[in-house]
Amino acid sequence: MPKNDKDAVVRELKTCSQLIKDALEEIEEALEGDGIQDDLCDLDEEGGEEGGAQWTESDKALTKPCVGLIKTTKSLIKKATDCVQSNGLTQQPMEIQELDKLAELSERLSPSVDDLIMDLYPPVDLRKVQEKAVGMLKQ
């Protein structure tokens, strides 16, 4: 149980950072395998593998900047965590509101990253990927 608002926000930021790290590792592994997932999500209703869809060269070209966006997000969350740990104030109501707002924003980031990653798997729909990337930027 966190002892104050600052500790609660740091914990939330660390959770968000870990979830984004996991998602980043997943998409990087998929890049190594041309978009093929190695987990149970690849099984269809009959228990067989999906059509073995792989990324095309244009899919890979689209995926790489998205991975960069996710890496940037991960880095920013880490910097925010470090900043709150070393400089977070909780004396004034405005300081607490700022921390609460930061926690609220971080709670939305991980699902946004997950949504983007899910749309990067083949078959890739460029429009959906663009929508999800723009949505992440608006967070």
Short mmCIF file of N, CA and C in Angstrom, two decimals:
data_model
loop_
_atom_site.label_atom_id
_atom_site.label_comp_id
_atom_site.label_asym_id
_atom_site.label_seq_id
_atom_site.Cartn_x
_atom_site.Cartn_y
_atom_site.Cartn_z
N MET A 1 0.84 -1.17 0.00
CA MET A 1 0.00 0.00 0.00
C MET A 1 0.90 1.25 0.00
N PRO A 2 0.71 2.12 -0.97
CA PRO A 2 1.54 3.33 -1.01
C PRO A 2 1.26 4.22 0.20
N LYS A 3 2.31 4.88 0.67
CA LYS A 3 2.15 5.71 1.86
C LYS A 3 1.66 7.11 1.53
N ASN A 4 1.77 7.51 0.24
CA ASN A 4 1.27 8.84 -0.15
C ASN A 4 0.99 8.86 -1.66
N ASP A 5 0.49 9.98 -2.13
CA ASP A 5 0.14 10.12 -3.55
C ASP A 5 1.35 9.94 -4.46
N LYS A 6 2.47 10.46 -4.04
CA LYS A 6 3.69 10.34 -4.83
C LYS A 6 4.05 8.88 -5.04
N ASP A 7 4.04 8.09 -3.97
CA ASP A 7 4.37 6.67 -4.09
C ASP A 7 3.35 5.93 -4.96
N ALA A 8 2.09 6.31 -4.85
CA ALA A 8 1.05 5.67 -5.67
C ALA A 8 1.28 5.96 -7.15
N VAL A 9 1.65 7.18 -7.47
CA VAL A 9 1.89 7.55 -8.87
C VAL A 9 3.14 6.86 -9.39
N VAL A 10 4.18 6.80 -8.58
CA VAL A 10 5.40 6.09 -9.00
C VAL A 10 5.08 4.64 -9.27
N ARG A 11 4.29 4.03 -8.42
CA ARG A 11 3.91 2.62 -8.63
C ARG A 11 3.12 2.46 -9.93
N GLU A 12 2.19 3.38 -10.20
CA GLU A 12 1.41 3.33 -11.43
C GLU A 12 2.30 3.51 -12.66
N LEU A 13 3.24 4.43 -12.58
CA LEU A 13 4.16 4.66 -13.70
C LEU A 13 5.04 3.44 -13.95
N LYS A 14 5.51 2.81 -12.88
CA LYS A 14 6.34 1.61 -13.03
C LYS A 14 5.54 0.46 -13.64
N THR A 15 4.28 0.33 -13.24
CA THR A 15 3.42 -0.70 -13.83
C THR A 15 3.24 -0.44 -15.32
N CYS A 16 2.96 0.79 -15.66
CA CYS A 16 2.79 1.17 -17.06
C CYS A 16 4.06 0.89 -17.85
N SER A 17 5.19 1.25 -17.29
CA SER A 17 6.48 1.03 -17.95
C SER A 17 6.72 -0.45 -18.21
N GLN A 18 6.39 -1.29 -17.24
CA GLN A 18 6.59 -2.73 -17.41
C GLN A 18 5.67 -3.29 -18.50
N LEU A 19 4.43 -2.85 -18.53
CA LEU A 19 3.49 -3.32 -19.55
C LEU A 19 3.94 -2.89 -20.95
N ILE A 20 4.44 -1.67 -21.07
CA ILE A 20 4.94 -1.19 -22.36
C ILE A 20 6.20 -1.95 -22.75
N LYS A 21 7.06 -2.22 -21.79
CA LYS A 21 8.28 -3.01 -22.06
C LYS A 21 7.90 -4.39 -22.59
N ASP A 22 6.93 -5.04 -21.96
CA ASP A 22 6.49 -6.36 -22.41
C ASP A 22 5.92 -6.31 -23.83
N ALA A 23 5.12 -5.29 -24.11
CA ALA A 23 4.54 -5.14 -25.44
C ALA A 23 5.62 -4.89 -26.48
N LEU A 24 6.61 -4.10 -26.12
CA LEU A 24 7.72 -3.82 -27.03
C LEU A 24 8.51 -5.08 -27.35
N GLU A 25 8.77 -5.88 -26.32
CA GLU A 25 9.48 -7.14 -26.54
C GLU A 25 8.68 -8.06 -27.46
N GLU A 26 7.36 -8.07 -27.28
CA GLU A 26 6.50 -8.91 -28.12
C GLU A 26 6.60 -8.51 -29.59
N ILE A 27 6.52 -7.22 -29.88
CA ILE A 27 6.54 -6.79 -31.27
C ILE A 27 7.94 -6.94 -31.86
N GLU A 28 8.97 -6.77 -31.06
CA GLU A 28 10.33 -6.97 -31.56
C GLU A 28 10.57 -8.44 -31.90
N GLU A 29 10.04 -9.35 -31.09
CA GLU A 29 10.13 -10.77 -31.40
C GLU A 29 9.37 -11.09 -32.68
N ALA A 30 8.21 -10.48 -32.84
CA ALA A 30 7.42 -10.70 -34.05
C ALA A 30 8.16 -10.17 -35.28
N LEU A 31 8.86 -9.07 -35.14
CA LEU A 31 9.63 -8.54 -36.26
C LEU A 31 10.70 -9.54 -36.70
N GLU A 32 11.29 -10.21 -35.74
CA GLU A 32 12.29 -11.23 -36.07
C GLU A 32 11.67 -12.40 -36.81
N GLY A 33 10.38 -12.66 -36.55
CA GLY A 33 9.69 -13.78 -37.19
C GLY A 33 8.76 -13.37 -38.32
N ASP A 34 8.97 -12.20 -38.90
CA ASP A 34 8.16 -11.69 -40.02
C ASP A 34 6.68 -11.55 -39.68
N GLY A 35 6.36 -11.30 -38.41
CA GLY A 35 4.98 -11.03 -38.03
C GLY A 35 4.23 -12.22 -37.50
N ILE A 36 4.88 -13.35 -37.42
CA ILE A 36 4.21 -14.55 -36.93
C ILE A 36 4.34 -14.59 -35.41
N GLN A 37 3.22 -14.74 -34.73
CA GLN A 37 3.23 -14.83 -33.27
C GLN A 37 3.49 -16.27 -32.88
N ASP A 38 4.17 -16.46 -31.75
CA ASP A 38 4.50 -17.80 -31.27
C ASP A 38 3.60 -18.28 -30.14
N ASP A 39 2.50 -17.59 -29.88
CA ASP A 39 1.69 -17.99 -28.74
C ASP A 39 0.33 -18.53 -29.17
N LEU A 40 -0.53 -18.76 -28.23
CA LEU A 40 -1.83 -19.37 -28.51
C LEU A 40 -2.77 -18.48 -29.30
N CYS A 41 -2.46 -17.20 -29.41
CA CYS A 41 -3.31 -16.30 -30.19
C CYS A 41 -3.32 -16.70 -31.66
N ASP A 42 -2.36 -17.50 -32.08
CA ASP A 42 -2.26 -17.90 -33.48
C ASP A 42 -3.17 -19.06 -33.84
N LEU A 43 -3.85 -19.61 -32.87
CA LEU A 43 -4.67 -20.77 -33.16
C LEU A 43 -6.08 -20.36 -33.51
N ASP A 44 -6.63 -20.98 -34.54
CA ASP A 44 -8.01 -20.68 -34.90
C ASP A 44 -8.94 -21.59 -34.08
N GLU A 45 -10.24 -21.52 -34.38
CA GLU A 45 -11.22 -22.26 -33.57
C GLU A 45 -11.00 -23.77 -33.60
N GLU A 46 -10.49 -24.30 -34.70
CA GLU A 46 -10.27 -25.74 -34.78
C GLU A 46 -8.95 -26.17 -34.15
N GLY A 47 -8.19 -25.23 -33.63
CA GLY A 47 -6.93 -25.58 -32.99
C GLY A 47 -5.76 -25.60 -33.94
N GLY A 48 -5.99 -25.30 -35.19
CA GLY A 48 -4.89 -25.24 -36.14
C GLY A 48 -4.32 -23.85 -36.20
N GLU A 49 -3.24 -23.73 -36.96
CA GLU A 49 -2.64 -22.41 -37.08
C GLU A 49 -3.39 -21.58 -38.09
N GLU A 50 -3.35 -20.26 -37.89
CA GLU A 50 -3.94 -19.36 -38.86
C GLU A 50 -3.18 -19.52 -40.16
N GLY A 51 -3.57 -18.79 -41.16
CA GLY A 51 -2.99 -18.94 -42.48
C GLY A 51 -1.52 -18.64 -42.58
N GLY A 52 -0.83 -18.47 -41.49
CA GLY A 52 0.59 -18.21 -41.54
C GLY A 52 0.90 -16.84 -42.14
N ALA A 53 0.01 -15.89 -41.92
CA ALA A 53 0.19 -14.56 -42.48
C ALA A 53 1.51 -13.97 -42.01
N GLN A 54 2.22 -13.36 -42.93
CA GLN A 54 3.48 -12.71 -42.63
C GLN A 54 3.43 -11.27 -43.11
N TRP A 55 4.34 -10.46 -42.56
CA TRP A 55 4.42 -9.08 -42.99
C TRP A 55 4.99 -9.01 -44.40
N THR A 56 4.44 -8.11 -45.17
CA THR A 56 5.03 -7.78 -46.46
C THR A 56 6.14 -6.76 -46.18
N GLU A 57 6.91 -6.43 -47.19
CA GLU A 57 7.95 -5.42 -47.01
C GLU A 57 7.35 -4.07 -46.62
N SER A 58 6.20 -3.72 -47.20
CA SER A 58 5.56 -2.45 -46.82
C SER A 58 5.03 -2.50 -45.39
N ASP A 59 4.57 -3.68 -44.94
CA ASP A 59 4.14 -3.83 -43.54
C ASP A 59 5.33 -3.60 -42.60
N LYS A 60 6.47 -4.18 -42.94
CA LYS A 60 7.67 -4.02 -42.11
C LYS A 60 8.10 -2.55 -42.07
N ALA A 61 8.01 -1.89 -43.21
CA ALA A 61 8.38 -0.47 -43.27
C ALA A 61 7.47 0.36 -42.38
N LEU A 62 6.21 -0.01 -42.30
CA LEU A 62 5.25 0.69 -41.44
C LEU A 62 5.48 0.35 -39.97
N THR A 63 5.85 -0.87 -39.69
CA THR A 63 6.02 -1.33 -38.32
C THR A 63 7.20 -0.67 -37.62
N LYS A 64 8.28 -0.46 -38.34
CA LYS A 64 9.49 0.09 -37.70
C LYS A 64 9.27 1.47 -37.07
N PRO A 65 8.62 2.43 -37.74
CA PRO A 65 8.38 3.71 -37.05
C PRO A 65 7.43 3.57 -35.85
N CYS A 66 6.52 2.61 -35.93
CA CYS A 66 5.61 2.37 -34.79
C CYS A 66 6.39 1.84 -33.60
N VAL A 67 7.36 0.97 -33.86
CA VAL A 67 8.22 0.48 -32.79
C VAL A 67 9.00 1.65 -32.19
N GLY A 68 9.44 2.56 -33.03
CA GLY A 68 10.13 3.76 -32.53
C GLY A 68 9.23 4.59 -31.63
N LEU A 69 7.96 4.72 -32.01
CA LEU A 69 6.99 5.46 -31.19
C LEU A 69 6.81 4.77 -29.84
N ILE A 70 6.75 3.46 -29.84
CA ILE A 70 6.59 2.71 -28.58
C ILE A 70 7.84 2.85 -27.71
N LYS A 71 9.02 2.81 -28.33
CA LYS A 71 10.27 3.00 -27.57
C LYS A 71 10.32 4.39 -26.95
N THR A 72 9.88 5.38 -27.71
CA THR A 72 9.85 6.75 -27.20
C THR A 72 8.90 6.85 -26.02
N THR A 73 7.74 6.22 -26.14
CA THR A 73 6.76 6.22 -25.05
C THR A 73 7.36 5.58 -23.80
N LYS A 74 8.03 4.46 -23.98
CA LYS A 74 8.66 3.77 -22.85
C LYS A 74 9.71 4.67 -22.18
N SER A 75 10.50 5.34 -22.98
CA SER A 75 11.52 6.24 -22.46
C SER A 75 10.91 7.40 -21.69
N LEU A 76 9.84 7.97 -22.23
CA LEU A 76 9.18 9.10 -21.56
C LEU A 76 8.56 8.67 -20.22
N ILE A 77 7.99 7.48 -20.19
CA ILE A 77 7.42 6.98 -18.92
C ILE A 77 8.54 6.80 -17.89
N LYS A 78 9.68 6.28 -18.32
CA LYS A 78 10.81 6.12 -17.40
C LYS A 78 11.28 7.47 -16.88
N LYS A 79 11.38 8.46 -17.76
CA LYS A 79 11.81 9.79 -17.33
C LYS A 79 10.79 10.42 -16.38
N ALA A 80 9.51 10.22 -16.66
CA ALA A 80 8.47 10.74 -15.78
C ALA A 80 8.56 10.07 -14.41
N THR A 81 8.81 8.78 -14.40
CA THR A 81 8.95 8.05 -13.13
C THR A 81 10.12 8.59 -12.32
N ASP A 82 11.25 8.75 -12.99
CA ASP A 82 12.44 9.27 -12.30
C ASP A 82 12.18 10.68 -11.76
N CYS A 83 11.50 11.48 -12.55
CA CYS A 83 11.21 12.86 -12.14
C CYS A 83 10.28 12.90 -10.92
N VAL A 84 9.25 12.09 -10.94
CA VAL A 84 8.31 12.06 -9.81
C VAL A 84 9.03 11.53 -8.56
N GLN A 85 9.85 10.50 -8.74
CA GLN A 85 10.58 9.95 -7.58
C GLN A 85 11.48 10.98 -6.94
N SER A 86 12.18 11.75 -7.76
CA SER A 86 13.15 12.68 -7.19
C SER A 86 12.57 14.06 -6.88
N ASN A 87 11.51 14.47 -7.58
CA ASN A 87 11.02 15.83 -7.42
C ASN A 87 9.53 15.94 -7.11
N GLY A 88 8.83 14.83 -7.03
CA GLY A 88 7.39 14.88 -6.83
C GLY A 88 7.02 15.51 -5.49
N LEU A 89 6.13 16.48 -5.55
CA LEU A 89 5.69 17.18 -4.35
C LEU A 89 4.23 16.84 -4.07
N THR A 90 3.90 16.78 -2.79
CA THR A 90 2.52 16.45 -2.40
C THR A 90 2.03 17.34 -1.27
N GLN A 91 2.56 18.54 -1.20
CA GLN A 91 2.17 19.44 -0.12
C GLN A 91 0.93 20.27 -0.44
N GLN A 92 0.81 20.69 -1.66
CA GLN A 92 -0.28 21.57 -2.08
C GLN A 92 -1.31 20.78 -2.90
N PRO A 93 -2.57 21.18 -2.86
CA PRO A 93 -3.60 20.50 -3.67
C PRO A 93 -3.26 20.46 -5.16
N MET A 94 -2.65 21.54 -5.67
CA MET A 94 -2.30 21.58 -7.10
C MET A 94 -1.23 20.53 -7.43
N GLU A 95 -0.30 20.31 -6.53
CA GLU A 95 0.74 19.31 -6.75
C GLU A 95 0.14 17.91 -6.79
N ILE A 96 -0.81 17.66 -5.91
CA ILE A 96 -1.48 16.36 -5.89
C ILE A 96 -2.31 16.18 -7.15
N GLN A 97 -2.98 17.23 -7.60
CA GLN A 97 -3.76 17.15 -8.84
C GLN A 97 -2.87 16.84 -10.04
N GLU A 98 -1.68 17.43 -10.09
CA GLU A 98 -0.75 17.15 -11.18
C GLU A 98 -0.31 15.69 -11.17
N LEU A 99 -0.03 15.17 -10.00
CA LEU A 99 0.35 13.75 -9.89
C LEU A 99 -0.81 12.85 -10.30
N ASP A 100 -2.03 13.21 -9.88
CA ASP A 100 -3.20 12.43 -10.25
C ASP A 100 -3.40 12.42 -11.76
N LYS A 101 -3.20 13.56 -12.39
CA LYS A 101 -3.35 13.67 -13.84
C LYS A 101 -2.30 12.81 -14.55
N LEU A 102 -1.09 12.82 -14.04
CA LEU A 102 -0.03 11.99 -14.61
C LEU A 102 -0.38 10.51 -14.49
N ALA A 103 -0.90 10.11 -13.35
CA ALA A 103 -1.30 8.71 -13.16
C ALA A 103 -2.42 8.34 -14.12
N GLU A 104 -3.38 9.24 -14.28
CA GLU A 104 -4.50 9.00 -15.20
C GLU A 104 -4.00 8.83 -16.64
N LEU A 105 -3.08 9.67 -17.05
CA LEU A 105 -2.53 9.57 -18.41
C LEU A 105 -1.76 8.26 -18.60
N SER A 106 -1.00 7.88 -17.59
CA SER A 106 -0.21 6.65 -17.71
C SER A 106 -1.11 5.42 -17.79
N GLU A 107 -2.26 5.46 -17.12
CA GLU A 107 -3.20 4.33 -17.18
C GLU A 107 -3.74 4.12 -18.59
N ARG A 108 -3.81 5.19 -19.37
CA ARG A 108 -4.33 5.08 -20.74
C ARG A 108 -3.25 4.70 -21.74
N LEU A 109 -1.99 4.88 -21.40
CA LEU A 109 -0.92 4.62 -22.35
C LEU A 109 -0.75 3.14 -22.69
N SER A 110 -0.72 2.30 -21.69
CA SER A 110 -0.50 0.87 -21.96
C SER A 110 -1.56 0.28 -22.88
N PRO A 111 -2.86 0.53 -22.63
CA PRO A 111 -3.87 0.02 -23.57
C PRO A 111 -3.70 0.59 -24.98
N SER A 112 -3.26 1.84 -25.08
CA SER A 112 -3.04 2.44 -26.40
C SER A 112 -1.91 1.74 -27.13
N VAL A 113 -0.84 1.42 -26.40
CA VAL A 113 0.29 0.69 -26.99
C VAL A 113 -0.18 -0.70 -27.44
N ASP A 114 -0.93 -1.37 -26.59
CA ASP A 114 -1.44 -2.70 -26.94
C ASP A 114 -2.32 -2.66 -28.19
N ASP A 115 -3.19 -1.66 -28.27
CA ASP A 115 -4.05 -1.52 -29.45
C ASP A 115 -3.24 -1.32 -30.72
N LEU A 116 -2.22 -0.48 -30.63
CA LEU A 116 -1.36 -0.24 -31.79
C LEU A 116 -0.66 -1.53 -32.20
N ILE A 117 -0.11 -2.23 -31.24
CA ILE A 117 0.62 -3.47 -31.55
C ILE A 117 -0.31 -4.51 -32.18
N MET A 118 -1.51 -4.65 -31.67
CA MET A 118 -2.43 -5.63 -32.24
C MET A 118 -2.73 -5.33 -33.71
N ASP A 119 -2.80 -4.05 -34.06
CA ASP A 119 -3.07 -3.68 -35.45
C ASP A 119 -1.84 -3.79 -36.34
N LEU A 120 -0.68 -4.03 -35.76
CA LEU A 120 0.53 -4.19 -36.56
C LEU A 120 0.69 -5.62 -37.07
N TYR A 121 -0.05 -6.55 -36.49
CA TYR A 121 0.07 -7.94 -36.95
C TYR A 121 -0.65 -8.13 -38.27
N PRO A 122 -0.11 -9.02 -39.11
CA PRO A 122 -0.74 -9.26 -40.43
C PRO A 122 -2.14 -9.84 -40.28
N PRO A 123 -3.01 -9.50 -41.16
CA PRO A 123 -2.83 -8.52 -42.24
C PRO A 123 -2.95 -7.11 -41.68
N VAL A 124 -2.03 -6.24 -42.08
CA VAL A 124 -1.96 -4.87 -41.56
C VAL A 124 -2.93 -3.97 -42.33
N ASP A 125 -3.72 -3.22 -41.56
CA ASP A 125 -4.63 -2.23 -42.13
C ASP A 125 -4.02 -0.86 -41.84
N LEU A 126 -3.46 -0.23 -42.87
CA LEU A 126 -2.75 1.03 -42.72
C LEU A 126 -3.60 2.08 -42.01
N ARG A 127 -4.87 2.16 -42.35
CA ARG A 127 -5.75 3.16 -41.75
C ARG A 127 -5.87 2.95 -40.23
N LYS A 128 -6.05 1.71 -39.81
CA LYS A 128 -6.17 1.42 -38.38
C LYS A 128 -4.88 1.74 -37.64
N VAL A 129 -3.75 1.39 -38.25
CA VAL A 129 -2.47 1.65 -37.60
C VAL A 129 -2.27 3.15 -37.44
N GLN A 130 -2.60 3.91 -38.46
CA GLN A 130 -2.47 5.37 -38.37
C GLN A 130 -3.38 5.93 -37.27
N GLU A 131 -4.61 5.44 -37.20
CA GLU A 131 -5.52 5.90 -36.15
C GLU A 131 -4.99 5.61 -34.76
N LYS A 132 -4.45 4.41 -34.57
CA LYS A 132 -3.94 4.03 -33.26
C LYS A 132 -2.68 4.83 -32.89
N ALA A 133 -1.81 5.07 -33.88
CA ALA A 133 -0.60 5.86 -33.61
C ALA A 133 -0.97 7.30 -33.26
N VAL A 134 -1.91 7.88 -33.98
CA VAL A 134 -2.35 9.23 -33.67
C VAL A 134 -3.00 9.26 -32.29
N GLY A 135 -3.78 8.23 -31.98
CA GLY A 135 -4.41 8.14 -30.66
C GLY A 135 -3.39 8.09 -29.54
N MET A 136 -2.28 7.38 -29.75
CA MET A 136 -1.21 7.34 -28.75
C MET A 136 -0.62 8.72 -28.56
N LEU A 137 -0.41 9.43 -29.65
CA LEU A 137 0.20 10.75 -29.56
C LEU A 137 -0.69 11.74 -28.81
N LYS A 138 -2.00 11.52 -28.88
CA LYS A 138 -2.93 12.41 -28.20
C LYS A 138 -3.00 12.14 -26.70
N GLN A 139 -2.48 11.01 -26.28
CA GLN A 139 -2.49 10.67 -24.85
C GLN A 139 -1.64 11.67 -24.14
#
